[in-house]
Short mmCIF file of C-alpha atoms in Angstrom, two decimals:
data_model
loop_
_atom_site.label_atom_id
_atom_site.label_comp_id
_atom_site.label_asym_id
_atom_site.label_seq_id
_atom_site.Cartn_x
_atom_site.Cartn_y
_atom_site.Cartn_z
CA UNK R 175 -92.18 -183.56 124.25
CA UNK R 176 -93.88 -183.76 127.37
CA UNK R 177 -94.86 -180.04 127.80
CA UNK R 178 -95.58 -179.20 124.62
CA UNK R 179 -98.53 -176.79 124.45
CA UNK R 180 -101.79 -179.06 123.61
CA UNK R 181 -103.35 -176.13 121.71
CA UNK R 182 -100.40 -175.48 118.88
CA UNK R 183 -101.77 -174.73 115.77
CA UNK R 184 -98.89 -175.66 113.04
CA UNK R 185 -99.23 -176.31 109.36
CA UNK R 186 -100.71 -180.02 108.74
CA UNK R 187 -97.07 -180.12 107.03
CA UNK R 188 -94.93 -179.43 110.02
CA UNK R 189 -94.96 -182.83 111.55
CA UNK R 190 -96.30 -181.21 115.15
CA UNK R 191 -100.05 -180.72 115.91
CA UNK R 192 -102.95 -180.12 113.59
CA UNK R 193 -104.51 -176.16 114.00
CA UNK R 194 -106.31 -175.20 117.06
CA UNK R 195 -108.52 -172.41 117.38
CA UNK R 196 -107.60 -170.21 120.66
CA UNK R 197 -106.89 -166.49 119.94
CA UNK R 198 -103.55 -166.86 119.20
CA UNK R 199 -104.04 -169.43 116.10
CA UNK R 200 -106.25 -167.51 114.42
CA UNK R 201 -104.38 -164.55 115.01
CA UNK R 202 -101.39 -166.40 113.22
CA UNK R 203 -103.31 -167.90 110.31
CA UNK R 204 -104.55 -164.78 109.86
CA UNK R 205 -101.44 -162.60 109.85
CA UNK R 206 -99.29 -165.99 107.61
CA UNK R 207 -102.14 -165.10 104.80
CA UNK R 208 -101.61 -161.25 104.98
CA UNK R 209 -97.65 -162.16 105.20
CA UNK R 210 -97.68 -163.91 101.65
CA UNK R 211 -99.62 -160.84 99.79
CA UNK R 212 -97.19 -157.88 101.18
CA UNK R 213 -94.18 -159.08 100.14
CA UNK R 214 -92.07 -156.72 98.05
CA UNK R 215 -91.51 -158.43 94.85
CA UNK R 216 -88.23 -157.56 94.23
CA UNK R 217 -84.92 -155.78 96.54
CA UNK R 218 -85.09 -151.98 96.72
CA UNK R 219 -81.49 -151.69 96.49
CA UNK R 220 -80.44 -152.13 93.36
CA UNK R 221 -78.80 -150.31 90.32
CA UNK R 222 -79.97 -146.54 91.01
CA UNK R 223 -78.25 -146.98 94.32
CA UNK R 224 -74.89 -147.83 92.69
CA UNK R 225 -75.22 -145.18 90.53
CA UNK R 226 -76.04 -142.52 92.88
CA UNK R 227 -73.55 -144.10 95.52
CA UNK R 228 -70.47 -143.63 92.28
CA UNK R 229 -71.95 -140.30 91.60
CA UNK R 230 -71.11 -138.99 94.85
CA UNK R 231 -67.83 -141.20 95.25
CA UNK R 232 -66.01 -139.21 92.75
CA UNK R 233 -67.48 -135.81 94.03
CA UNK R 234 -70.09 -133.47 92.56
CA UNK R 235 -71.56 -136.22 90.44
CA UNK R 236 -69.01 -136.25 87.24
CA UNK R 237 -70.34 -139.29 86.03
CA UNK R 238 -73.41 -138.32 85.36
CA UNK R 239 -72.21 -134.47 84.21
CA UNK R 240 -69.96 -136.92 81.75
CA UNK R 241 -72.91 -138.71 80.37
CA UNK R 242 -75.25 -135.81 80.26
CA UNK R 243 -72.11 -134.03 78.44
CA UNK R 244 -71.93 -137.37 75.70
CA UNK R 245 -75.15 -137.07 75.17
CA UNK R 246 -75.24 -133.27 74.15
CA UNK R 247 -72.34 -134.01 72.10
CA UNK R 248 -73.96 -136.86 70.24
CA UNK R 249 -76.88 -134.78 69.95
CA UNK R 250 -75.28 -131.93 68.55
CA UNK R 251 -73.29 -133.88 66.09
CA UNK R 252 -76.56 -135.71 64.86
CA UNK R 253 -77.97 -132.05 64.36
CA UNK R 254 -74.93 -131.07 62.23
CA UNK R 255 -74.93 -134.09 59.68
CA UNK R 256 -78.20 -134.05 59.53
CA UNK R 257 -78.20 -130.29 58.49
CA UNK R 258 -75.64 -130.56 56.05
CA UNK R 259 -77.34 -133.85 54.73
CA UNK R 260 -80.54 -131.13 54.43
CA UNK R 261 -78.71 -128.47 52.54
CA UNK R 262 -76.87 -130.94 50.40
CA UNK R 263 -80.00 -132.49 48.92
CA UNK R 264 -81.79 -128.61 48.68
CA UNK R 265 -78.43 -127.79 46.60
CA UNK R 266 -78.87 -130.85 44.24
CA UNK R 267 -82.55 -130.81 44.23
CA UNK R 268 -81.82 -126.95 42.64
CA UNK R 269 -78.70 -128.03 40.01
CA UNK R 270 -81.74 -130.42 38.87
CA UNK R 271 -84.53 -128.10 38.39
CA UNK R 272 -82.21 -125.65 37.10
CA UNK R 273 -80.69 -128.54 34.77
CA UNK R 274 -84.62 -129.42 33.87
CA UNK R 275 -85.43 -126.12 32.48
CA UNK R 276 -83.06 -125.76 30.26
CA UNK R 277 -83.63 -129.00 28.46
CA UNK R 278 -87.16 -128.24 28.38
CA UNK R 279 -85.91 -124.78 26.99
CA UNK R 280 -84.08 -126.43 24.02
CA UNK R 281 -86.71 -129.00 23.87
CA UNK R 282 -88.93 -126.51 23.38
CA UNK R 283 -86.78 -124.52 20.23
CA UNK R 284 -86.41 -127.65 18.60
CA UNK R 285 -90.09 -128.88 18.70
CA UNK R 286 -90.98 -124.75 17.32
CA UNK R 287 -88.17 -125.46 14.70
CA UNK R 288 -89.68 -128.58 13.21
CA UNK R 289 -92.91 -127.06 13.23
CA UNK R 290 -92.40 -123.63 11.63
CA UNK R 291 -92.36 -123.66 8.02
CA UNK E 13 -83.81 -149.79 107.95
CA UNK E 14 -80.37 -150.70 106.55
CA UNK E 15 -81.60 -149.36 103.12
CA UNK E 16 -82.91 -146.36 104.65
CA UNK E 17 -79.08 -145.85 106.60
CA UNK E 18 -77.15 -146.96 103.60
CA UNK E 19 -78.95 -143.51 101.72
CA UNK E 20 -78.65 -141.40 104.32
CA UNK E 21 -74.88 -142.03 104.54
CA UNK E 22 -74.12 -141.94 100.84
CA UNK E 23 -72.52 -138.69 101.41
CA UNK E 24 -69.97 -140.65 103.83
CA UNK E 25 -68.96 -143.19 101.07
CA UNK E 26 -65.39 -142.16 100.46
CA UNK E 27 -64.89 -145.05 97.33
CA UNK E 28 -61.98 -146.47 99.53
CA UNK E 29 -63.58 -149.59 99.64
CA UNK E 30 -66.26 -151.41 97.32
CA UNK E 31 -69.29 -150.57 97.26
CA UNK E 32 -70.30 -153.75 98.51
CA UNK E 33 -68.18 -154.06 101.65
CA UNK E 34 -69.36 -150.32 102.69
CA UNK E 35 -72.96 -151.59 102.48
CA UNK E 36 -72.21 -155.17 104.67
CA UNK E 37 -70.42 -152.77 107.15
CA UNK E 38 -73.68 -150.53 107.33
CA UNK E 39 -75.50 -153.84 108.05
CA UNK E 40 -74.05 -155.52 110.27
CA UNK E 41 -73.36 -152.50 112.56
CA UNK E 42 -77.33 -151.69 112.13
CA UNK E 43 -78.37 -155.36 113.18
CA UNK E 44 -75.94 -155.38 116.33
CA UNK E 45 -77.39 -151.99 117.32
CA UNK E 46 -81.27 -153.36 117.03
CA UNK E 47 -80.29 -156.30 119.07
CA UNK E 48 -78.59 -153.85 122.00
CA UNK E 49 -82.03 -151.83 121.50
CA UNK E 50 -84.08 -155.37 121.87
CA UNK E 51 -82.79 -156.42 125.14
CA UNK E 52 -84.57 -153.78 126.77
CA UNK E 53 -88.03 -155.03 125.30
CA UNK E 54 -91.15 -152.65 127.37
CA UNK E 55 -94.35 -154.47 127.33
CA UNK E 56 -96.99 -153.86 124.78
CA UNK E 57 -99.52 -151.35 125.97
CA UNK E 58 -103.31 -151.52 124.29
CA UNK E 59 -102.74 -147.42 123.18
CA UNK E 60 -99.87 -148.56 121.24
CA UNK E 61 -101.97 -150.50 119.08
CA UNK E 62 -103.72 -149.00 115.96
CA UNK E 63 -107.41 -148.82 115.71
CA UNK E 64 -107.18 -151.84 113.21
CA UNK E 65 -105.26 -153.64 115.62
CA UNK E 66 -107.67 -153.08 118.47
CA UNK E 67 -110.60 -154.12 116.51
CA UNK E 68 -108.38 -157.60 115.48
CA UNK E 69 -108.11 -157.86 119.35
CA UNK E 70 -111.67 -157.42 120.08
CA UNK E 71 -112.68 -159.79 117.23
CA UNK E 72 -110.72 -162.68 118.60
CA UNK E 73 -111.91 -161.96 122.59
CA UNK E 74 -115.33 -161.63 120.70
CA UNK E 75 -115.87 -164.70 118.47
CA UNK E 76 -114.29 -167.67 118.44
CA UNK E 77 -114.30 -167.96 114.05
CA UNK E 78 -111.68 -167.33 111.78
CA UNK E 79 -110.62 -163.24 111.27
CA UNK E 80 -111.91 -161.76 107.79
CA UNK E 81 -109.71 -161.33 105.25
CA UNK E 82 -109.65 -157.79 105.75
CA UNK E 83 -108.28 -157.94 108.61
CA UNK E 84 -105.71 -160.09 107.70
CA UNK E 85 -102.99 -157.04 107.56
CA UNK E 86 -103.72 -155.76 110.80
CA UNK E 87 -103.28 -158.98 112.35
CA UNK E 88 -99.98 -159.06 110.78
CA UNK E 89 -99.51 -155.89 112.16
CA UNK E 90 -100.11 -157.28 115.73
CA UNK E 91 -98.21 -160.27 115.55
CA UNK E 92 -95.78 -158.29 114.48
CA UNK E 93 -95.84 -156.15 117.83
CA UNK E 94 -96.19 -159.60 119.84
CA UNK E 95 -92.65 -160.76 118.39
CA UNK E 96 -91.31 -157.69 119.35
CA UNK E 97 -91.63 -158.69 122.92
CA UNK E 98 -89.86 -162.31 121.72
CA UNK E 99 -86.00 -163.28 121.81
CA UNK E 100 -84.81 -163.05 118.46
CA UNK E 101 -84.34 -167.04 118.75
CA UNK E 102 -87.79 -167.24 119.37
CA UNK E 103 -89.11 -164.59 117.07
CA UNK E 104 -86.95 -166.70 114.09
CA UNK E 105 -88.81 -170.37 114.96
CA UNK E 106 -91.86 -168.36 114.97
CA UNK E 107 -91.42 -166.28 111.52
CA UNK E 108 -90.64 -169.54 110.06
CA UNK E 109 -92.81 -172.28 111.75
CA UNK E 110 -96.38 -170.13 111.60
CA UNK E 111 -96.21 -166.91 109.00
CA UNK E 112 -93.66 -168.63 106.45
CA UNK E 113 -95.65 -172.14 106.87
CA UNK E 114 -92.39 -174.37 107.25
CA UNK E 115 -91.86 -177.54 108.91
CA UNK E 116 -90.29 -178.37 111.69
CA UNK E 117 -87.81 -180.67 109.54
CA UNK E 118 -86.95 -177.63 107.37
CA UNK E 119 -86.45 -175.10 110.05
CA UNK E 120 -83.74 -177.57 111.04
CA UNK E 121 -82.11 -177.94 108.16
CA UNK E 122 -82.17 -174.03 107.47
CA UNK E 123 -81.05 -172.81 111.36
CA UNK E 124 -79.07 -176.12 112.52
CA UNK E 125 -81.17 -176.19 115.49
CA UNK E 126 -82.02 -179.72 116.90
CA UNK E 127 -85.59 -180.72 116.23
CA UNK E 128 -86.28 -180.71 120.15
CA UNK E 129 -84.95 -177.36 120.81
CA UNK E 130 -86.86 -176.07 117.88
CA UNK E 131 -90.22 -177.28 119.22
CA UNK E 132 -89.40 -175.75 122.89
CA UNK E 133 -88.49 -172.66 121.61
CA UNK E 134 -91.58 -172.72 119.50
CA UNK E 135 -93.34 -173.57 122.81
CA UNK E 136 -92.16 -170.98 125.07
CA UNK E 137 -92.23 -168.31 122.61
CA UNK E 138 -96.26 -169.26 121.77
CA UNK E 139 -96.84 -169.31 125.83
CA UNK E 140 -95.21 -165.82 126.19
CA UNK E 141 -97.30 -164.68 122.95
CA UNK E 142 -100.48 -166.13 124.47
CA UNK E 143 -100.07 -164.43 128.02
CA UNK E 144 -99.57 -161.34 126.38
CA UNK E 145 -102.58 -161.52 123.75
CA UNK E 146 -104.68 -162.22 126.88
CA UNK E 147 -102.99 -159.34 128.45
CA UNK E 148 -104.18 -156.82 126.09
CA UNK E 149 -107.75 -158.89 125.13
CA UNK E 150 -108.30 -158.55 129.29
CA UNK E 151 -107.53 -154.41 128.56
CA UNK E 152 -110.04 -154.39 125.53
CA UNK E 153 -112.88 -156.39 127.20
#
């Protein structure tokens, strides 16, 4: 390469020139280093964009009303067992005391029985 | 900028096609219509630079070391504006050759272009970026 600019500044690795110093390389070095630090990590489009993009595709966002309507559903029916679960145990709990008392009641006869003369 | 399209025309996706296809439509018509815009490339002015970028400028026409780190985005920023003025040809070797740090050897084997034709192009696009560095360093000083 006969006209190859005497002052290009490539990487050491690039098989061309070592780096010079006019305004221009350092302007490149400069803006290579900046280059490696700014860039975004990972793609901005992604899964929210498929979801919002199906949303609208079937009109007035149904998918979404769907899930939000599964999830009330789900909700409601974990309220409901859980509810009955409550008042079945407060029922039981109450057969129990109730049971308790009177076997502490008759308990209680027999122990004044043996004692009275 | 495709990203940016692709949400503003969500309303416009019918479900007709995948979702997928839709998008690579939105992209491909968005990259032929930026390179229409950049045949018509106007020549960097100094007041369309940002105070950063002037004070990058003035640095370099100043002093002859290396730009501080702080500076380093700015100068991005300014190269950034230089390829602007580039073919896209040219603007690719340089992306690849000086801010992504590749070799000439993998440049060819990632664009197909001959090693020769890779180092003119390299050429001509740092002579055009030089002349118009010392363009706006002449505007500065």
């Amino acid at each position: 390469m006969k006209d190859i600019d005497p002052s290009t500044s490539l990487p050491p690795s690039s098989g061309l020139r070592p780096a010079g110093r006019t305004s221009l390389d350092r302007l490149l070095r400069s803006a290579s280093k900046a280059r490696d630090e700014s860039t975004p990590a990972e793609m901005p489009f992604g899964f929210d964009t498929r979801v919002v993009a199906l949303a609208r595709k079937n009109g007035n966002g149904p998918v979404l009303a769907g899930l939000f309507r599964r999830i009330a559903f789900a909700s409601a029916a974990v309220i409901v067992l859980a509810s009955a679960g409550a008042y079945f145990e407060f029922n039981r709990n109450g057969d129990a005391l109730t049971g308790s008392g009177n076997e502490f009641a008759i308990a209680d006869s027999a122990i004044q029985d043996e004692v009275a003369p | 900028m495709i990203f940016i399209k692709v949400f503003q025309k969500l309303s416009q996706f019918s479900g007709k096609v995948p979702l997928e296809h839709w998008v690579s439509r939105i992209a491909v018509n968005t990259c032929l219509s930026q390179i229409e815009s950049e045949k018509v490339r106007p020549e960097l002015r100094h007041a369309d630079l940002s105070e950063e970028e002037q004070a990058v400028v003035e640095n370099l026409a100043a002093s002859s070391d290396e730009l501080a780190p702080d500076r380093q985005f700015a100068s991005r920023q300014l190269v950034e504006h230089l390829l602007e003025m580039l073919r896209p040809a040219e603007r690719l070797v340089i992306d690849l050759l000086y801010l992504q740090g590749r070799s000439v050897e993998e440049i060819h084997q990632i664009t197909g272009l001959g090693l020769a034709a890779i180092k003119v192009r390299a050429f001509r696009a740092r002579q055009k970026m030089k002349a118009q560095l010392k363009k706006i360093e002449a505007r500065t000083t």
